[in-house]
C-alpha atoms as a printed R data frame, in Angstrom:
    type eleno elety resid chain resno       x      y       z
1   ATOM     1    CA   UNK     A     1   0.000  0.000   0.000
2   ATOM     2    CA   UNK     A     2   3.077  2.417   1.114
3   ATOM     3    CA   UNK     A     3   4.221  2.234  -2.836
4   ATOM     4    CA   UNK     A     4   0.509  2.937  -4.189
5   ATOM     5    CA   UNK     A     5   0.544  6.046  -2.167
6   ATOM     6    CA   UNK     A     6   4.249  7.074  -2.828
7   ATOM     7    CA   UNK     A     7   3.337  6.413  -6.629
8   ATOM     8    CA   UNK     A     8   0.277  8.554  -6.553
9   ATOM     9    CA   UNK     A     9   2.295 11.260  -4.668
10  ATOM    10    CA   UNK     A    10   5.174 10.945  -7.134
11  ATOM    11    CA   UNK     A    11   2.302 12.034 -10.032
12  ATOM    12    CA   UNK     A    12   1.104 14.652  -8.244
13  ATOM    13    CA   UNK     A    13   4.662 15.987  -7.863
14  ATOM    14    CA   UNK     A    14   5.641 15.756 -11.186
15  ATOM    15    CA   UNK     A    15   2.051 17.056 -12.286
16  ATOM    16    CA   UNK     A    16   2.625 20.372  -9.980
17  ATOM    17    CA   UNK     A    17   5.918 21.062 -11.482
18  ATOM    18    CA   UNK     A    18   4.599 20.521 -15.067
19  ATOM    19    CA   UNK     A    19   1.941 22.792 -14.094
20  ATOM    20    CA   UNK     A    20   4.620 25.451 -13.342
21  ATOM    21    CA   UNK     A    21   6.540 25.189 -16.173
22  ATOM    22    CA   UNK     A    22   3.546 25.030 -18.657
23  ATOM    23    CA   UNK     A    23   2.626 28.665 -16.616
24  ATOM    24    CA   UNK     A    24   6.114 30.104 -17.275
25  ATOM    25    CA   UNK     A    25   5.576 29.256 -21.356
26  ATOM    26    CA   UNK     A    26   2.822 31.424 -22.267
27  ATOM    27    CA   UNK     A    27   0.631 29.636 -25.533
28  ATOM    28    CA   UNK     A    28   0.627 31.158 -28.455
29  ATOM    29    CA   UNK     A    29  -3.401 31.316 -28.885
30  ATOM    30    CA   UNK     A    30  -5.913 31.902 -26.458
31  ATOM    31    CA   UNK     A    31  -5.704 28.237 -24.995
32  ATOM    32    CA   UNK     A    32  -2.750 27.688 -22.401
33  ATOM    33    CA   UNK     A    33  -1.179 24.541 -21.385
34  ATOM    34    CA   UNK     A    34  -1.506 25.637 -17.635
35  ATOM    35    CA   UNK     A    35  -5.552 25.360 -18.666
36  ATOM    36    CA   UNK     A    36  -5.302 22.279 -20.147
37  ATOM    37    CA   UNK     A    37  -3.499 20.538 -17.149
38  ATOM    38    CA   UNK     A    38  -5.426 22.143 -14.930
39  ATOM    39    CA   UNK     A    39  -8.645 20.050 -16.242
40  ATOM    40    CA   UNK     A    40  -6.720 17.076 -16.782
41  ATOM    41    CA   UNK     A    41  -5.457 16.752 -13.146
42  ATOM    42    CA   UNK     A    42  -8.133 14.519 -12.125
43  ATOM    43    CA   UNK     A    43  -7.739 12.243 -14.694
44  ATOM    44    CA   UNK     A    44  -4.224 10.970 -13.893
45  ATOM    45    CA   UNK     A    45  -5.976  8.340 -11.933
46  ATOM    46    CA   UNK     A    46  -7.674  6.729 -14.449
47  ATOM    47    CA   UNK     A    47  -5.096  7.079 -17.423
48  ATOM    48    CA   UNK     A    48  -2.458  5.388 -15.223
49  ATOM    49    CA   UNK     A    49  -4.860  2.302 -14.167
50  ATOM    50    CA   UNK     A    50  -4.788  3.355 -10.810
51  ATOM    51    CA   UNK     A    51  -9.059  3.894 -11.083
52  ATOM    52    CA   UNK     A    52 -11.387  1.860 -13.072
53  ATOM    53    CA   UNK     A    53 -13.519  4.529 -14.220
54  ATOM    54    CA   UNK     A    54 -12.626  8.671 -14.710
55  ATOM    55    CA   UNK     A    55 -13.809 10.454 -12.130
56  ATOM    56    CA   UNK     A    56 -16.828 13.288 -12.250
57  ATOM    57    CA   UNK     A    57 -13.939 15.868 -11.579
58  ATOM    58    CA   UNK     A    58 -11.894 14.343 -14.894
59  ATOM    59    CA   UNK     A    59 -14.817 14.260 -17.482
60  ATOM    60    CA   UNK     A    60 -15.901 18.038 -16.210
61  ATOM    61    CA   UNK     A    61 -12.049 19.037 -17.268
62  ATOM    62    CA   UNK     A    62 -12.449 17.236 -20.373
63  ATOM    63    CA   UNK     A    63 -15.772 18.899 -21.239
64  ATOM    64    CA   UNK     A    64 -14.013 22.236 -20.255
65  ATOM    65    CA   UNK     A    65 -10.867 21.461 -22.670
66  ATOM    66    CA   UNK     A    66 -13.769 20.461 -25.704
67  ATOM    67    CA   UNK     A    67 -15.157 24.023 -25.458
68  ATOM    68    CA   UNK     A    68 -11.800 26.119 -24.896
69  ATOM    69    CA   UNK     A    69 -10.547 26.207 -28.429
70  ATOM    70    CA   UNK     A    70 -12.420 28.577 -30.854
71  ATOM    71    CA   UNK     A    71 -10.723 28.375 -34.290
72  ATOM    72    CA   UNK     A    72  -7.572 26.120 -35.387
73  ATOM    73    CA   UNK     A    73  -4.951 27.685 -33.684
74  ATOM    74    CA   UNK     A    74  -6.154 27.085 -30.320
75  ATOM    75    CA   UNK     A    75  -7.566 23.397 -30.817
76  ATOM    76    CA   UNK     A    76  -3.540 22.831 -32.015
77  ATOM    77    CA   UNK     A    77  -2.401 23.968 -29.124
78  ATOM    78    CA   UNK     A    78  -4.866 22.316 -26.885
79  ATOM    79    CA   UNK     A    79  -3.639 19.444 -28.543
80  ATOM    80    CA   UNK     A    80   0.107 20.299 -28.501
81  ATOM    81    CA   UNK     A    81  -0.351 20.670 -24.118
82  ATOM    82    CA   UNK     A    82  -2.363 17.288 -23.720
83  ATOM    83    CA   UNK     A    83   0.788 15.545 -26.043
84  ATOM    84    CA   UNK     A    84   3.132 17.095 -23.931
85  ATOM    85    CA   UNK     A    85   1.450 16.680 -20.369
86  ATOM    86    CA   UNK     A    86   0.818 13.042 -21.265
87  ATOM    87    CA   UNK     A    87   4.960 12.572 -22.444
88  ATOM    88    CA   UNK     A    88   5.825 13.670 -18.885
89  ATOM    89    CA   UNK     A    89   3.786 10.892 -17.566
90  ATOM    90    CA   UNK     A    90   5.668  7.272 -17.956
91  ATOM    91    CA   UNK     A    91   3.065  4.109 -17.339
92  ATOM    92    CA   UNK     A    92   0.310  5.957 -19.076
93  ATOM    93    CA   UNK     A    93  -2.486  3.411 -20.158
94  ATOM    94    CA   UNK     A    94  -2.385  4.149 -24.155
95  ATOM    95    CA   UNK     A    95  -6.132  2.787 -24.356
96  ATOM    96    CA   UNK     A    96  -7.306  4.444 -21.412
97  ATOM    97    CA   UNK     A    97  -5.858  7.949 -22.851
98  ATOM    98    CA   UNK     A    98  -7.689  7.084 -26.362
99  ATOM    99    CA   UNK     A    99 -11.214  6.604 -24.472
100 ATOM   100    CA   UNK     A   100 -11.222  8.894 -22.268
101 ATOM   101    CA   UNK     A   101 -13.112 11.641 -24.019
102 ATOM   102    CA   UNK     A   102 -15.533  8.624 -25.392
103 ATOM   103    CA   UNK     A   103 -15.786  7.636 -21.443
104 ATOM   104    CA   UNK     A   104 -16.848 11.116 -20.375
105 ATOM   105    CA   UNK     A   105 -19.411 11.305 -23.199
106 ATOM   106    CA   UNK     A   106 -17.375 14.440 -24.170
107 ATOM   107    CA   UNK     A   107 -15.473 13.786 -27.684
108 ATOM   108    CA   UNK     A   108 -12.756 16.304 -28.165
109 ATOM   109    CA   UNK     A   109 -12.008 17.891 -31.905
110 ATOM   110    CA   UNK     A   110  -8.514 15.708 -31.807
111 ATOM   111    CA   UNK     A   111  -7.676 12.224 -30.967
112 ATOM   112    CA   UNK     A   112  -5.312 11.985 -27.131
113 ATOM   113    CA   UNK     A   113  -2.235  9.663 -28.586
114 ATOM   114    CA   UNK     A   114   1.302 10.994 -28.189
115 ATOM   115    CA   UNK     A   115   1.880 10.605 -31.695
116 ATOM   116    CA   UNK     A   116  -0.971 12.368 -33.723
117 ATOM   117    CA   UNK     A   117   0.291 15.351 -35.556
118 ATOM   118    CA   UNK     A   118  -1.343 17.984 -34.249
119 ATOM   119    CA   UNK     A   119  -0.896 20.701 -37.175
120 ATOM   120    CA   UNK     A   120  -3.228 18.749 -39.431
121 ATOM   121    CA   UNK     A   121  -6.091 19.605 -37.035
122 ATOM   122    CA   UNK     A   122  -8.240 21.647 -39.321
């Protein structure tokens, strides 16, 4: 149980500091990377198998990310912070990242896999 817990805290360190650096970079449209983490927080649980199910908490961040970009720019760079939040996390569940928007009813305009392109979001 001692290593669950040290685990968890471990992600919630490295979470906080990505949290500060994404804040330190501002984003080059109206969506920022601190945003995007910021909704995604919750959801570390359930992308790194540590819950069966995302929490309430993670789908209402997801919902939040699907409505923050307006126009191209800003749904690239809402996809450029999830790619690089997610390629701080080691462990991540690849299938649990790909259906998690699906999971929270809440489909976002690109697909969550560390290796889609995001400049051919239209």
């Amino acid at each position: 149980m001692a290593r669950k817990g040290g685990a968890a805290a471990a992600a919630v360190v490295a979470l906080a500091a990505l949290l500060v650096l994404a804040a330190a970079r501002p984003a080059e449209g109206a969506v920022t990377c601190a945003e995007v983490d910021l909704n995604l927080r919750p959801c570390v649980g359930y992308v790194t198998g540590k819950e069966a199910a995302p929490p309430a908490e993670c789908c209402a961040g997801v919902r939040r990310i699907r409505a923050l970009p307006s126009g191209t720019a800003e749904r690239r760079q809402a996809c450029e912070c999830v790619k690089q939040a997610a390629a701080r996390f080691p462990g991540l569940n690849a299938d649990a990242i790909r259906v998690l928007p699906a999971q929270c009813g809440s489909p976002l305009p690109f697909p969550l896999t560390l290796n889609f392109d995001c400049t051919t979001i239209p």
